[in-house]
PDB file of C-alpha atoms in Angstrom:
ATOM      1  CA  UNK L  49       0.000   0.000   0.000  1.00 57.00           C
ATOM      2  CA  UNK L  50       1.272   3.512  -0.920  1.00 56.00           C
ATOM      3  CA  UNK L  51       1.493   6.298   1.609  1.00 62.00           C
ATOM      4  CA  UNK L  52       0.278   9.849   0.828  1.00 63.00           C
ATOM      5  CA  UNK L  53       3.734  11.155  -0.137  1.00 59.00           C
ATOM      6  CA  UNK L  54       4.350   8.342  -2.602  1.00 59.00           C
ATOM      7  CA  UNK L  55       0.903   8.818  -4.164  1.00 55.00           C
ATOM      8  CA  UNK L  56       1.579  12.572  -4.550  1.00 53.00           C
ATOM      9  CA  UNK L  57       4.984  11.906  -6.158  1.00 57.00           C
ATOM     10  CA  UNK L  58       3.423   9.530  -8.653  1.00 61.00           C
ATOM     11  CA  UNK L  59       0.754  12.054  -9.664  1.00 66.00           C
ATOM     12  CA  UNK L  60       3.391  14.804 -10.011  1.00 83.00           C
ATOM     13  CA  UNK L  61       5.081  12.985 -12.904  1.00 91.00           C
ATOM     14  CA  UNK L  62       4.394  14.878 -16.149  1.00 93.00           C
ATOM     15  CA  UNK L  63       2.447  13.023 -18.805  1.00 94.00           C
ATOM     16  CA  UNK L  64       3.995  12.324 -22.224  1.00 95.00           C
ATOM     17  CA  UNK L  65       1.864  15.064 -23.824  1.00 91.00           C
ATOM     18  CA  UNK L  66       3.193  17.552 -21.242  1.00 91.00           C
ATOM     19  CA  UNK L  67       6.779  16.597 -22.072  1.00 94.00           C
ATOM     20  CA  UNK L  68       6.052  16.973 -25.780  1.00 93.00           C
ATOM     21  CA  UNK L  69       4.520  20.427 -25.165  1.00 89.00           C
ATOM     22  CA  UNK L  70       7.524  21.475 -23.066  1.00 91.00           C
ATOM     23  CA  UNK L  71       9.854  20.220 -25.791  1.00 94.00           C
ATOM     24  CA  UNK L  72       7.970  22.206 -28.456  1.00 91.00           C
ATOM     25  CA  UNK L  73       8.111  25.275 -26.209  1.00 89.00           C
ATOM     26  CA  UNK L  74      11.871  24.985 -25.612  1.00 93.00           C
ATOM     27  CA  UNK L  75      12.437  24.389 -29.327  1.00 93.00           C
ATOM     28  CA  UNK L  76      10.286  27.384 -30.298  1.00 89.00           C
ATOM     29  CA  UNK L  77      11.952  29.575 -27.675  1.00 90.00           C
ATOM     30  CA  UNK L  78      15.418  28.533 -28.836  1.00 94.00           C
ATOM     31  CA  UNK L  79      14.486  29.222 -32.470  1.00 92.00           C
ATOM     32  CA  UNK L  80      13.252  32.678 -31.458  1.00 93.00           C
ATOM     33  CA  UNK L  81      16.424  33.403 -29.485  1.00 94.00           C
ATOM     34  CA  UNK L  82      18.613  32.164 -32.345  1.00 96.00           C
ATOM     35  CA  UNK L  83      16.702  34.378 -34.776  1.00 96.00           C
ATOM     36  CA  UNK L  84      17.164  37.302 -32.381  1.00 96.00           C
ATOM     37  CA  UNK L  85      20.897  36.628 -32.140  1.00 97.00           C
ATOM     38  CA  UNK L  86      21.221  36.558 -35.924  1.00 97.00           C
ATOM     39  CA  UNK L  87      19.237  39.742 -36.676  1.00 97.00           C
ATOM     40  CA  UNK L  88      20.789  41.785 -33.874  1.00 97.00           C
ATOM     41  CA  UNK L  89      24.312  40.828 -34.898  1.00 97.00           C
ATOM     42  CA  UNK L  90      23.467  41.613 -38.538  1.00 97.00           C
ATOM     43  CA  UNK L  91      22.394  45.082 -37.319  1.00 96.00           C
ATOM     44  CA  UNK L  92      25.786  45.548 -35.664  1.00 97.00           C
ATOM     45  CA  UNK L  93      24.802  45.124 -32.021  1.00 97.00           C
ATOM     46  CA  UNK L  94      24.727  42.224 -29.576  1.00 97.00           C
ATOM     47  CA  UNK L  95      21.569  40.492 -28.359  1.00 96.00           C
ATOM     48  CA  UNK L  96      22.177  41.976 -24.892  1.00 97.00           C
ATOM     49  CA  UNK L  97      22.453  45.471 -26.334  1.00 98.00           C
ATOM     50  CA  UNK L  98      19.131  44.932 -28.110  1.00 98.00           C
ATOM     51  CA  UNK L  99      17.558  43.677 -24.869  1.00 98.00           C
ATOM     52  CA  UNK L 100      18.807  46.766 -23.051  1.00 98.00           C
ATOM     53  CA  UNK L 101      17.385  49.092 -25.718  1.00 98.00           C
ATOM     54  CA  UNK L 102      14.070  47.256 -25.603  1.00 98.00           C
ATOM     55  CA  UNK L 103      13.846  47.456 -21.822  1.00 98.00           C
ATOM     56  CA  UNK L 104      14.772  51.148 -21.754  1.00 98.00           C
ATOM     57  CA  UNK L 105      12.038  52.060 -24.245  1.00 97.00           C
ATOM     58  CA  UNK L 106       9.590  49.427 -23.017  1.00 97.00           C
ATOM     59  CA  UNK L 107       9.470  50.633 -19.421  1.00 96.00           C
ATOM     60  CA  UNK L 108       5.768  51.030 -18.506  1.00 96.00           C
ATOM     61  CA  UNK L 109       4.624  54.645 -18.419  1.00 95.00           C
ATOM     62  CA  UNK L 110       7.901  56.232 -19.552  1.00 95.00           C
ATOM     63  CA  UNK L 111      10.676  55.983 -22.119  1.00 94.00           C
ATOM     64  CA  UNK L 112      13.690  55.669 -19.812  1.00 96.00           C
ATOM     65  CA  UNK L 113      14.886  53.245 -17.134  1.00 97.00           C
ATOM     66  CA  UNK L 114      17.173  53.163 -14.128  1.00 95.00           C
ATOM     67  CA  UNK L 115      20.190  50.895 -13.798  1.00 94.00           C
ATOM     68  CA  UNK L 116      18.377  48.844 -11.152  1.00 94.00           C
ATOM     69  CA  UNK L 117      15.320  48.385 -13.348  1.00 96.00           C
ATOM     70  CA  UNK L 118      17.491  47.317 -16.264  1.00 98.00           C
ATOM     71  CA  UNK L 119      19.438  44.871 -14.098  1.00 97.00           C
ATOM     72  CA  UNK L 120      16.143  43.307 -12.987  1.00 97.00           C
ATOM     73  CA  UNK L 121      14.734  43.111 -16.508  1.00 97.00           C
ATOM     74  CA  UNK L 122      17.975  41.614 -17.838  1.00 98.00           C
ATOM     75  CA  UNK L 123      18.288  39.350 -14.789  1.00 97.00           C
ATOM     76  CA  UNK L 124      21.881  40.535 -14.463  1.00 97.00           C
ATOM     77  CA  UNK L 125      24.091  41.933 -11.727  1.00 96.00           C
ATOM     78  CA  UNK L 126      24.033  45.726 -11.422  1.00 94.00           C
ATOM     79  CA  UNK L 127      27.772  46.022 -12.149  1.00 95.00           C
ATOM     80  CA  UNK L 128      27.375  43.966 -15.334  1.00 97.00           C
ATOM     81  CA  UNK L 129      24.423  46.129 -16.329  1.00 97.00           C
ATOM     82  CA  UNK L 130      26.491  49.282 -15.817  1.00 97.00           C
ATOM     83  CA  UNK L 131      29.190  47.815 -18.081  1.00 98.00           C
ATOM     84  CA  UNK L 132      26.565  47.033 -20.743  1.00 98.00           C
ATOM     85  CA  UNK L 133      25.153  50.562 -20.482  1.00 98.00           C
ATOM     86  CA  UNK L 134      28.690  51.936 -20.911  1.00 98.00           C
ATOM     87  CA  UNK L 135      29.188  49.855 -24.067  1.00 98.00           C
ATOM     88  CA  UNK L 136      25.853  51.079 -25.435  1.00 98.00           C
ATOM     89  CA  UNK L 137      26.787  54.650 -24.558  1.00 98.00           C
ATOM     90  CA  UNK L 138      30.123  54.343 -26.409  1.00 98.00           C
ATOM     91  CA  UNK L 139      28.198  52.985 -29.416  1.00 97.00           C
ATOM     92  CA  UNK L 140      25.945  56.049 -29.355  1.00 98.00           C
ATOM     93  CA  UNK L 141      22.800  54.060 -28.498  1.00 98.00           C
ATOM     94  CA  UNK L 142      22.011  55.474 -25.034  1.00 98.00           C
ATOM     95  CA  UNK L 143      22.819  58.394 -22.757  1.00 98.00           C
ATOM     96  CA  UNK L 144      22.770  58.664 -18.984  1.00 97.00           C
ATOM     97  CA  UNK L 145      21.107  61.624 -17.297  1.00 95.00           C
ATOM     98  CA  UNK L 146      20.604  62.650 -13.706  1.00 90.00           C
ATOM     99  CA  UNK L 147      17.002  62.267 -12.590  1.00 83.00           C
ATOM    100  CA  UNK L 148      14.831  65.367 -12.782  1.00 81.00           C
ATOM    101  CA  UNK L 149      13.144  64.791  -9.416  1.00 81.00           C
ATOM    102  CA  UNK L 150      16.038  63.029  -7.676  1.00 82.00           C
ATOM    103  CA  UNK L 151      19.453  64.088  -8.983  1.00 83.00           C
ATOM    104  CA  UNK L 152      21.033  60.991  -7.384  1.00 83.00           C
ATOM    105  CA  UNK L 153      19.010  58.757  -9.721  1.00 89.00           C
ATOM    106  CA  UNK L 154      20.588  57.891 -13.070  1.00 91.00           C
ATOM    107  CA  UNK L 155      18.166  57.642 -15.974  1.00 96.00           C
ATOM    108  CA  UNK L 156      19.133  55.729 -19.122  1.00 98.00           C
ATOM    109  CA  UNK L 157      17.609  57.178 -22.326  1.00 98.00           C
ATOM    110  CA  UNK L 158      17.841  56.085 -25.955  1.00 98.00           C
ATOM    111  CA  UNK L 159      19.586  58.346 -28.429  1.00 98.00           C
ATOM    112  CA  UNK L 160      18.017  58.903 -31.867  1.00 98.00           C
ATOM    113  CA  UNK L 161      20.434  56.245 -33.193  1.00 98.00           C
ATOM    114  CA  UNK L 162      19.377  53.833 -30.435  1.00 98.00           C
ATOM    115  CA  UNK L 163      15.700  54.519 -31.150  1.00 98.00           C
ATOM    116  CA  UNK L 164      16.133  53.809 -34.888  1.00 98.00           C
ATOM    117  CA  UNK L 165      18.041  50.603 -34.169  1.00 98.00           C
ATOM    118  CA  UNK L 166      15.453  49.433 -31.639  1.00 98.00           C
ATOM    119  CA  UNK L 167      12.452  50.118 -33.875  1.00 97.00           C
ATOM    120  CA  UNK L 168      14.015  48.307 -36.833  1.00 97.00           C
ATOM    121  CA  UNK L 169      14.856  45.244 -34.753  1.00 97.00           C
ATOM    122  CA  UNK L 170      11.586  45.268 -32.803  1.00 96.00           C
ATOM    123  CA  UNK L 171       9.661  45.148 -36.066  1.00 94.00           C
ATOM    124  CA  UNK L 172      11.601  42.045 -37.122  1.00 94.00           C
ATOM    125  CA  UNK L 173      11.073  40.436 -33.713  1.00 95.00           C
ATOM    126  CA  UNK L 174       7.328  41.090 -33.699  1.00 93.00           C
ATOM    127  CA  UNK L 175       6.893  38.989 -36.818  1.00 86.00           C
ATOM    128  CA  UNK L 176       8.895  36.143 -35.305  1.00 88.00           C
ATOM    129  CA  UNK L 177       7.154  36.261 -31.924  1.00 89.00           C
ATOM    130  CA  UNK L 178       3.857  35.398 -33.594  1.00 85.00           C
ATOM    131  CA  UNK L 179       5.207  31.916 -34.345  1.00 80.00           C
ATOM    132  CA  UNK L 180       6.246  31.488 -30.724  1.00 82.00           C
ATOM    133  CA  UNK L 181       2.857  32.718 -29.481  1.00 85.00           C
ATOM    134  CA  UNK L 182       1.161  29.858 -31.342  1.00 82.00           C
ATOM    135  CA  UNK L 183       3.274  27.413 -29.323  1.00 78.00           C
ATOM    136  CA  UNK L 184       2.453  29.231 -26.079  1.00 78.00           C
ATOM    137  CA  UNK L 185      -1.244  28.982 -26.887  1.00 82.00           C
ATOM    138  CA  UNK L 186      -0.957  25.202 -26.416  1.00 74.00           C
ATOM    139  CA  UNK L 187      -0.514  25.649 -22.671  1.00 70.00           C
TER     140      UNK L 187
END
């Protein structure tokens, strides 16, 4: 006779169809990420630089972001995020500004060059994300 814990463990095992769905999801996600890597590099920036541009402009309610917000969105350490911002700044994609309300706060803004680059790449990504959304709809 099985105890409660053993019964729970047996029910927690994913079914074959769940494993197939997870496999399709990982495959679709990897295809999307590979596509993103290819188009960003063809545009002359890295996938991380594109992600930073996207998160700066995609911040809800405004068109700039703080270092802490970017680190969270990128799931990266703050010091690594600062280094990425510096690389983007040297490439002419972003600028740092002191906060208007709190001068201690550093705001990261896109430059016109960064905005053009982001919009071009975002348009390409939107078409590709539709394929991934069909896979997500299976869940």
